[in-house]
Short mmCIF file of C-alpha atoms and ligand atoms in Angstrom, two decimals:
data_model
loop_
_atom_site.label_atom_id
_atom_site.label_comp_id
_atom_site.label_asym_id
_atom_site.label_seq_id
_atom_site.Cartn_x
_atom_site.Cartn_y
_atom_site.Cartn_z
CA UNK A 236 -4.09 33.44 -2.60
CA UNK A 237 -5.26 31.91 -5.63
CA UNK A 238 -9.27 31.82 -5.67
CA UNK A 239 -9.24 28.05 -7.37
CA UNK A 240 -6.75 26.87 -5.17
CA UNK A 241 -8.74 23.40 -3.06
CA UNK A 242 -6.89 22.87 -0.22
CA UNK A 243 -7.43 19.01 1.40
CA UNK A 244 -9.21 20.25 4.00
CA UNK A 245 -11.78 22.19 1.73
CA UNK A 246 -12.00 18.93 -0.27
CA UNK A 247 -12.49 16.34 2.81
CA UNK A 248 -15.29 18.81 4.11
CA UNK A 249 -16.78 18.86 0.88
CA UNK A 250 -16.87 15.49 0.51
CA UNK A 251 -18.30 15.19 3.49
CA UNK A 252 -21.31 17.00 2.31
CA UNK A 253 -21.60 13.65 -0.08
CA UNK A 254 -22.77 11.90 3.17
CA UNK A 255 -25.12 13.78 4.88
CA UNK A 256 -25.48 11.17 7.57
CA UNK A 257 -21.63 10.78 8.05
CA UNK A 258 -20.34 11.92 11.46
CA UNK A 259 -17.25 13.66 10.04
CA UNK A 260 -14.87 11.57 11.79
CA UNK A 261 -13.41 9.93 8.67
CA UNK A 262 -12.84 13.50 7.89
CA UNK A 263 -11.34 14.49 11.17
CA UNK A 264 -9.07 11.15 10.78
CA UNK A 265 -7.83 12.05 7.25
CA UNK A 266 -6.87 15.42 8.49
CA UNK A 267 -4.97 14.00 11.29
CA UNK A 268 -2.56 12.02 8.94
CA UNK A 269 -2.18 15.04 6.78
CA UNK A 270 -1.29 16.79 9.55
CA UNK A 271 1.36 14.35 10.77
CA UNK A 272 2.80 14.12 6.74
CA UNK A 273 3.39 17.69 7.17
CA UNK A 274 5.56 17.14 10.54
CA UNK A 275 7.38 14.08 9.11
CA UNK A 276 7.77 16.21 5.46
CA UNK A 277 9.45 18.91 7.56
CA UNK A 278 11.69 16.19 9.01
CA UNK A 279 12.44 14.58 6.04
CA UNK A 280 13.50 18.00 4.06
CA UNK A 281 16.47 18.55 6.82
CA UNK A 282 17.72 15.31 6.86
CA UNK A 283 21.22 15.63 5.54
CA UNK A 284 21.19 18.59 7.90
CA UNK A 285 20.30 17.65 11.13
CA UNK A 286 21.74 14.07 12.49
CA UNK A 287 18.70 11.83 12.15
CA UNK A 288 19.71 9.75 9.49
CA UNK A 289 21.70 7.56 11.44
CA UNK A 290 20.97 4.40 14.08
CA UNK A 291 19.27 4.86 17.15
CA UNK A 292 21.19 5.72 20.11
CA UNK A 293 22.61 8.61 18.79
CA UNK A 294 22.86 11.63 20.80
CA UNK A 295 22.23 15.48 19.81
CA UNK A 296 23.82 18.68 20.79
CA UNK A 297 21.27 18.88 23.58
CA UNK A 298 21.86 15.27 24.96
CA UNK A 299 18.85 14.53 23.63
CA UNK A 300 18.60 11.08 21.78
CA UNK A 301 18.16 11.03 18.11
CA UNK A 302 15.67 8.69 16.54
CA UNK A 303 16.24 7.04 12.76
CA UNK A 304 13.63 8.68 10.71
CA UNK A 305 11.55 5.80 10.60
CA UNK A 306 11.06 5.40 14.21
CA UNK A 307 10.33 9.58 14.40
CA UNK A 308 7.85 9.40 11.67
CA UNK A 309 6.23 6.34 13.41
CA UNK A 310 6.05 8.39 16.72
CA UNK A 311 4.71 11.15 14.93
CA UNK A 312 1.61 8.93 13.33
CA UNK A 313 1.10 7.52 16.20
CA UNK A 314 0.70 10.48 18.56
CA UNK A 315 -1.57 12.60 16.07
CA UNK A 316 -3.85 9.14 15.48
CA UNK A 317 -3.78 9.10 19.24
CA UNK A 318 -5.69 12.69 20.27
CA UNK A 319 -8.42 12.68 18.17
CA UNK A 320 -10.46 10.28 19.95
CA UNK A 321 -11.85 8.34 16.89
CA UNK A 322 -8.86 6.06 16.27
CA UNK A 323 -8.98 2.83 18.55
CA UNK A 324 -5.90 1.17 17.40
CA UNK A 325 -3.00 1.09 14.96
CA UNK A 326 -1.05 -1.65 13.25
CA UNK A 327 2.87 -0.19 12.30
CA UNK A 328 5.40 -1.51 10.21
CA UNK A 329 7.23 -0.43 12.86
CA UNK A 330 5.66 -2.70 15.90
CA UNK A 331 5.60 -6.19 16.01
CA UNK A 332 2.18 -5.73 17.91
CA UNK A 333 -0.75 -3.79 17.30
CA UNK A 334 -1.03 -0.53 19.34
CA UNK A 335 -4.21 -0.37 21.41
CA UNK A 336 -5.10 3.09 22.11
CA UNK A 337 -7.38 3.59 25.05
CA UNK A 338 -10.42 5.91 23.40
CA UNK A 339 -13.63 4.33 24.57
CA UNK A 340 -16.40 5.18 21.37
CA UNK A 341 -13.34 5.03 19.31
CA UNK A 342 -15.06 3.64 15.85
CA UNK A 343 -11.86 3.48 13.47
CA UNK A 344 -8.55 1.22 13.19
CA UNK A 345 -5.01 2.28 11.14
CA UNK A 346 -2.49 0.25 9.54
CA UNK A 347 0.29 2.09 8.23
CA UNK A 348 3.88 2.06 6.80
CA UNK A 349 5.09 5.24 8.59
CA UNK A 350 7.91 5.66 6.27
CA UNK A 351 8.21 3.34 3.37
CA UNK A 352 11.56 2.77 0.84
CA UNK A 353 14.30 2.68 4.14
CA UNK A 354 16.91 1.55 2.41
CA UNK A 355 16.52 4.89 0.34
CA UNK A 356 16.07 7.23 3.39
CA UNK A 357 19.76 8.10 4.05
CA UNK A 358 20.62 8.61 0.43
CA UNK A 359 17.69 11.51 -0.41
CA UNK A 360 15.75 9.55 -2.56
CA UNK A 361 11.82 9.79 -2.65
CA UNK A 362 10.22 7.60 -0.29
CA UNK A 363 6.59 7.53 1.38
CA UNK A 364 3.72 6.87 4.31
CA UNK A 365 1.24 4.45 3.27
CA UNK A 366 -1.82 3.84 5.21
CA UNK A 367 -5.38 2.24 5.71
CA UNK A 368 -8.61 3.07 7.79
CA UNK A 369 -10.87 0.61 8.44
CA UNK A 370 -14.23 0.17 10.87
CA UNK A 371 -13.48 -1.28 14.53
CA UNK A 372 -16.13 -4.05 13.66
CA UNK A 373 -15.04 -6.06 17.21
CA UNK A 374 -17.33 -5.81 19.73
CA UNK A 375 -16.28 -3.72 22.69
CA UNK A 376 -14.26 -0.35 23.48
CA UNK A 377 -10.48 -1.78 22.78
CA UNK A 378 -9.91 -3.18 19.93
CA UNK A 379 -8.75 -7.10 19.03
CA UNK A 380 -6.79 -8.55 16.54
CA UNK A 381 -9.82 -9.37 14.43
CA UNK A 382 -10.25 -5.41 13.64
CA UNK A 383 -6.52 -5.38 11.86
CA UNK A 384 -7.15 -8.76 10.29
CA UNK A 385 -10.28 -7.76 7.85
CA UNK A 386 -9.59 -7.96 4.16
CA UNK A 387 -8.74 -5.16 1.83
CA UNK A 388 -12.29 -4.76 0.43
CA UNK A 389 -13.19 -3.54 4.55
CA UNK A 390 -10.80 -0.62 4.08
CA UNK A 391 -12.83 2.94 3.88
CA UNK A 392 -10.16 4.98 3.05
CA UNK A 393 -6.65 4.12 1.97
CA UNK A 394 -3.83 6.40 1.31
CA UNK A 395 -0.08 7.44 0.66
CA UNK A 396 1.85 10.25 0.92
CA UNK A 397 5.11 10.47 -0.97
CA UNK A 398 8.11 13.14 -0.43
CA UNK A 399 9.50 13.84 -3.37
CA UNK A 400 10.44 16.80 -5.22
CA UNK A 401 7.49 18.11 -4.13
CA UNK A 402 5.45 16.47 -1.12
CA UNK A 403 1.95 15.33 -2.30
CA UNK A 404 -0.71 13.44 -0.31
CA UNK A 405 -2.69 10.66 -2.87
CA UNK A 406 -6.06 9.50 -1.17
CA UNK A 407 -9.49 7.86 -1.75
CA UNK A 408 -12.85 6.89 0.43
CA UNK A 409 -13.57 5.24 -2.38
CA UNK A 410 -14.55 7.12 -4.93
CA UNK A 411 -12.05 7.55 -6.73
CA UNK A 412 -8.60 9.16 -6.53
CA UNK A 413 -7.22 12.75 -5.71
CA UNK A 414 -3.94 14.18 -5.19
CA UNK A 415 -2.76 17.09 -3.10
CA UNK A 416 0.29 19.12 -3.95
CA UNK A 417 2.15 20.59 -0.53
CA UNK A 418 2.72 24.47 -1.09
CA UNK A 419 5.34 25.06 1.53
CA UNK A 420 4.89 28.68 1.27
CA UNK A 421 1.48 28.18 2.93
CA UNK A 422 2.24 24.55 4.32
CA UNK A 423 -1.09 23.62 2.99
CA UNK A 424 -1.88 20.61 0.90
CA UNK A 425 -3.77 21.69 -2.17
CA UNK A 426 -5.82 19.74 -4.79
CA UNK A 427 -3.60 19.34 -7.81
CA UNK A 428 -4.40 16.13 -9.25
CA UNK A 429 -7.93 15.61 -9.44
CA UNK A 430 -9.42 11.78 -10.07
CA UNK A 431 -6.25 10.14 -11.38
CA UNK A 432 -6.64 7.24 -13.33
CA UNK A 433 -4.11 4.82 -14.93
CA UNK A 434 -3.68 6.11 -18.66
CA UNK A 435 -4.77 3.27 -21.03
CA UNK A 436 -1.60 3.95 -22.88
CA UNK A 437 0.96 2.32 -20.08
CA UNK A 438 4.54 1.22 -21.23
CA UNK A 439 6.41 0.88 -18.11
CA UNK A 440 7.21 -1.84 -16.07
CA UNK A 441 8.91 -1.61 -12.13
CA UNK A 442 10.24 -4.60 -10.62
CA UNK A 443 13.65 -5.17 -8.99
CA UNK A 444 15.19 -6.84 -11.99
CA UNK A 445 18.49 -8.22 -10.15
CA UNK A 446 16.52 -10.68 -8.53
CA UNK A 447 15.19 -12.20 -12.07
CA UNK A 448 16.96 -15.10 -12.03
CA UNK A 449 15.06 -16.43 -8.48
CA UNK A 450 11.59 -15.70 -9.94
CA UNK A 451 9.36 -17.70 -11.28
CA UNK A 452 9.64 -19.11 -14.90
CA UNK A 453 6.05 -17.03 -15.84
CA UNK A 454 7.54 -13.58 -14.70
CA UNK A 455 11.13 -14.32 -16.62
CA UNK A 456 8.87 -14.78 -19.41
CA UNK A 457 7.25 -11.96 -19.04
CA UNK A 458 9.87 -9.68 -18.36
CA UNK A 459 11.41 -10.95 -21.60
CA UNK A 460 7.70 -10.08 -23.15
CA UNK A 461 8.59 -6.90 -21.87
CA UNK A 462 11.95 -6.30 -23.82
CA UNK A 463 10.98 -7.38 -26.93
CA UNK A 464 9.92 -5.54 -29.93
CA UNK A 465 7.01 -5.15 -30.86
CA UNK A 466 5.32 -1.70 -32.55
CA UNK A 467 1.61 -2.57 -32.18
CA UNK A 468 1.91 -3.14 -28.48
CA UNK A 469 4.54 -0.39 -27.84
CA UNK A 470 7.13 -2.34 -26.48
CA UNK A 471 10.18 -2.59 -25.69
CA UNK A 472 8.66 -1.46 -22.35
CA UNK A 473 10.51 1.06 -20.35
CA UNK A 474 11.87 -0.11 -17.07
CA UNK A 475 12.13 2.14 -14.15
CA UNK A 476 12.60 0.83 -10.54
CA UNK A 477 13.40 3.24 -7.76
CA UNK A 478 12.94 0.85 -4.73
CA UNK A 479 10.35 3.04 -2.93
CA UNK A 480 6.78 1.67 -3.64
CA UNK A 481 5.44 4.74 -2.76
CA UNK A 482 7.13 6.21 -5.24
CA UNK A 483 7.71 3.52 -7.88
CA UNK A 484 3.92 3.41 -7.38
CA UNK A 485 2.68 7.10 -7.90
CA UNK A 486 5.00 6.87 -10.98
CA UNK A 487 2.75 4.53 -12.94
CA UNK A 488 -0.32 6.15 -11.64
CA UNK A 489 0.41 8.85 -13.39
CA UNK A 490 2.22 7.39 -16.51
CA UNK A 491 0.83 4.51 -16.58
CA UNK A 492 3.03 0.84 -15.33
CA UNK A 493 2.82 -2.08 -14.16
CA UNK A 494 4.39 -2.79 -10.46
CA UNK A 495 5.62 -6.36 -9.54
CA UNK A 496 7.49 -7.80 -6.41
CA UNK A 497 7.18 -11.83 -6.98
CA UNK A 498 7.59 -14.24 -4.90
CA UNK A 499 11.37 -15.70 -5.27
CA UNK A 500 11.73 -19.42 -4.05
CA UNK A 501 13.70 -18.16 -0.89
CA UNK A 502 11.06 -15.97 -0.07
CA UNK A 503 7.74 -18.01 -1.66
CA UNK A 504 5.66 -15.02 -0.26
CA UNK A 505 7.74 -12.27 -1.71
CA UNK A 506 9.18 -8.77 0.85
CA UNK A 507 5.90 -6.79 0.59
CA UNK A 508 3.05 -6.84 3.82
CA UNK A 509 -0.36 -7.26 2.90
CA UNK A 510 -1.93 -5.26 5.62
CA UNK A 511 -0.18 -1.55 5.32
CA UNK A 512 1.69 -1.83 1.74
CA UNK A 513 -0.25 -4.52 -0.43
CA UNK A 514 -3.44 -3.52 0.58
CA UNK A 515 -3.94 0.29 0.83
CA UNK A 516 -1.78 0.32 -2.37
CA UNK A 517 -4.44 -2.04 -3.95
CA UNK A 518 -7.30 -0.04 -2.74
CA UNK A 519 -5.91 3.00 -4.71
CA UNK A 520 -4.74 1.44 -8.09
CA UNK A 521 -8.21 -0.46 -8.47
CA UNK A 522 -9.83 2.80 -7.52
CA UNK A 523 -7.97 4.88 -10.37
CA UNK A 524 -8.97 2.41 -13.06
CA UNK A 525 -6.50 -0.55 -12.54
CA UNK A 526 -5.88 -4.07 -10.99
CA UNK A 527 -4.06 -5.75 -8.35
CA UNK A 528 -3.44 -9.32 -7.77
CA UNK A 529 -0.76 -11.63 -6.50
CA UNK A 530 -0.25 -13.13 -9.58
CA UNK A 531 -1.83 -16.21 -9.34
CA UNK A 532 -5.62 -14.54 -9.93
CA UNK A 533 -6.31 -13.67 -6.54
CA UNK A 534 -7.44 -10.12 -5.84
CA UNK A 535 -5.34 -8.44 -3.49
CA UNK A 536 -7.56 -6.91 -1.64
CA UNK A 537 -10.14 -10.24 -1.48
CA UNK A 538 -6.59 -12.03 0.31
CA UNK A 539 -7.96 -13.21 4.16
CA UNK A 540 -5.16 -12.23 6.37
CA UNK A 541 -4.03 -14.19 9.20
CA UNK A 542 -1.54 -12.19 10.84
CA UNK A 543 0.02 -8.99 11.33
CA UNK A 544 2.73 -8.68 9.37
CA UNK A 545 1.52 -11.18 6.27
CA UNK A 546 3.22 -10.74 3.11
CA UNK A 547 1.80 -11.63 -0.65
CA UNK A 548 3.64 -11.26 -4.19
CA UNK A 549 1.86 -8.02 -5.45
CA UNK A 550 1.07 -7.20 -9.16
CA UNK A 551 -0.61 -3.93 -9.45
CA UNK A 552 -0.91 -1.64 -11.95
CA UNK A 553 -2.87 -1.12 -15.44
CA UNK A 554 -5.58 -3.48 -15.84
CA UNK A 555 -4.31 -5.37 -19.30
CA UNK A 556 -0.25 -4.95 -18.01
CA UNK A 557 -1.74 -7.55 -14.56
CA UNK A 558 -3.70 -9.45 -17.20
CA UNK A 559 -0.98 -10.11 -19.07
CA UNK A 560 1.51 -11.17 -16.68
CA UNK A 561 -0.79 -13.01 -14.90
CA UNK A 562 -1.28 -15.23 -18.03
CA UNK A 563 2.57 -16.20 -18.63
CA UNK A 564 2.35 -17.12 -15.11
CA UNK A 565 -0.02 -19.22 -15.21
CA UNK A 566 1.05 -20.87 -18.07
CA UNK A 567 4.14 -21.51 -16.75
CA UNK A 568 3.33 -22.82 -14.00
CA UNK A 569 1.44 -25.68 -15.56
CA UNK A 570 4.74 -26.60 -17.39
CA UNK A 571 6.87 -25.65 -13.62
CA UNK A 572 4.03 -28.25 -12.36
CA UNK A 573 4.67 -31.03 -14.59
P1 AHM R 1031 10.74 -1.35 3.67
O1 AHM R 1031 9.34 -1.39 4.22
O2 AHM R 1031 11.73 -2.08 4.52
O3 AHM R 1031 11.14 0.04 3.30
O4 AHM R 1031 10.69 -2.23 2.34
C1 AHM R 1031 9.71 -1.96 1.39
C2 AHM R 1031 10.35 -1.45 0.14
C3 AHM R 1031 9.36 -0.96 -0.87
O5 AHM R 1031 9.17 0.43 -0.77
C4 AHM R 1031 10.01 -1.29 -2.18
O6 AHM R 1031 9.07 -1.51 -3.20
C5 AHM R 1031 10.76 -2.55 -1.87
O7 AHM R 1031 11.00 -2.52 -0.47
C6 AHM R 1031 12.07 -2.63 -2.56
O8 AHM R 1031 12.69 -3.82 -2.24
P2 AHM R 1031 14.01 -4.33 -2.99
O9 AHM R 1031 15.11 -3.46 -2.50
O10 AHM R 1031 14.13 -5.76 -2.60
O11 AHM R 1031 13.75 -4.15 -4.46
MG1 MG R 1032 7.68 -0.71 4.04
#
């Protein structure tokens, strides 16, 4: 084996090290959901294969039923957040309720997005787990809907884990932002992106351009910013838009972008959830150098939520690419106003 290689478990210990007063269960937590990535990644590299990718109530060879891959990966989050003892709760996509998980001492909660991009599972296209860990901070051993309804800036470790060409976990405890490569040969994550920020020089921009004509009057105009020529700023931007945020996401972290889902006025809110997409998404692109607001100057991760399953318009990406759009909307919305 490569001497250099840093696997994620080398790294969280050593990290760990940082805080010499820590208990290690962050630690133990992160290397639960790595462990679970690995049994949904093994999953998700069969599935033309095997018959998951179809609805629930499906039967296999055995009789036994088959789950959609959403609901397996969900399962398998849920069972390996379960054992450890340190996680007291979990908020899912995938439930309309918070899970309460009966761990007396238990100090953490989860919110996750067990597998993210649906609508591109059954077509092998990259899609991802998002998740959050925050502090219990109710009082008591089960935890209450005011642990899952803290704001973004609570969150002590935020995460995602895409499957892609390759499968890579992206995390940070805040302090700053490192990726880990899956080497299936020894089905070990390994450090292969160390502290990713944006790059400065960003030219991209990711939205889901069908829906342009229901957005707001400030994003047209900015999209049409976007197109135009213009040397000194480099633009015509490039668009690219896979529909996965995960992956749409880890795109411009790397290359530098700017992602948007705006509000529409059918859906003044805009499709994306605050608690387990919005927020641990947030959490990473401000850590790597960038910003993330819902367009109208509010900090994403400053948003109170009131409920579960809360969505926001989300703007994240490189610091000036948010700045910018966040100015054409807010000039048009004086002149929308009037
Ligand atoms: P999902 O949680 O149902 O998978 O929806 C979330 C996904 C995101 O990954 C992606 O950014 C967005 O939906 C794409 O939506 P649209 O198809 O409207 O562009
Ligand atoms: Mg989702």
């Amino acid at each position: 084996m490569n001497s250099k290689l840093i696997t994620l478990n080398d790294f969280i210990l050593n990290r760990q090290k940082d805080f010499p007063y820590a208990s290690g269960e962050l630690s133990s937590l992160l290397s639960d959901i790595s462990l679970a990535a690995k049994i949904v990644n093994r999953e998700v590299n069969k599935a033309g294969l095997v018959d998951i990718l179809g609805a629930t109530g499906n039967s296999n060879v055995q009789n036994e039923e088959v789950q959609k891959l959403d609901i397996y990966a969900n399962n398998e989050f849920i069972s390996a957040l379960s054992v450890s003892g340190l996680c007291c709760g979990i908020a899912s996509e995938e439930n309309d309720e918070f899970i309460s998980i009966n761990k007396p001492g238990a100090t953490y909660i989860v919110t996750m997005d067990p597998l993210d991009g649906s609508s591109n599972i059954d077509v092998n296209v990259s899609i991802g787990t998002i998740f959050s860990i925050y502090r219990k901070v109710s009082i008591g051993d089960s935890c209450t809907m005011e642990d899952f309804l803290q704001k973004g800036t609570e969150q002590v470790a935020a995460g995602y884990v895409l499957y892609g060409s390759s499968t890579m976990m992206v995390y940070s405890t805040g302090n700053g932002v490192n990726g880990f490569t899956l080497d299936p040969s020894i089905g070990t994550f390994c450090l292969s992106h160390p502290d990713i920020k944006i790059p400065k020089e960003s030219k991209t921009y990711s939205v889901n351009q069908g829906n342009f004509i229901k957005f707001p009057e400030g994003v047209k105009q900015y999209i049409k910013y976007c197109q135009e020529n213009d040397k000194p700023t480099n633009r015509p931007y490039g668009l690219r838009y896979i529909g996965s945020m995960v992956a749409d996401l880890h795109r411009n972290l790397l290359k530098g972008g700017l992602f948007m889902y705006p509000s529409t006025e059918a859906a003044p809110k805009g499709k994306l959830r605050l608690l387990y997409e919005c927020n641990p998404m947030a959490y990473i692109v401000e850590q790597a150098g960038g910003k993330a607001t819902d367009g109208n100057g509010n900090r994403i991760l400053e948003l109170q939520p009131t409920e579960l399953h809360q969505r926001t318009p989300v703007f994240l990406g490189a610091d000036f690419m948010v700045k910018d759009v966040e100015s054409f909307i807010k000039k048009y919305s004086s002149v929308e106003a009037v």
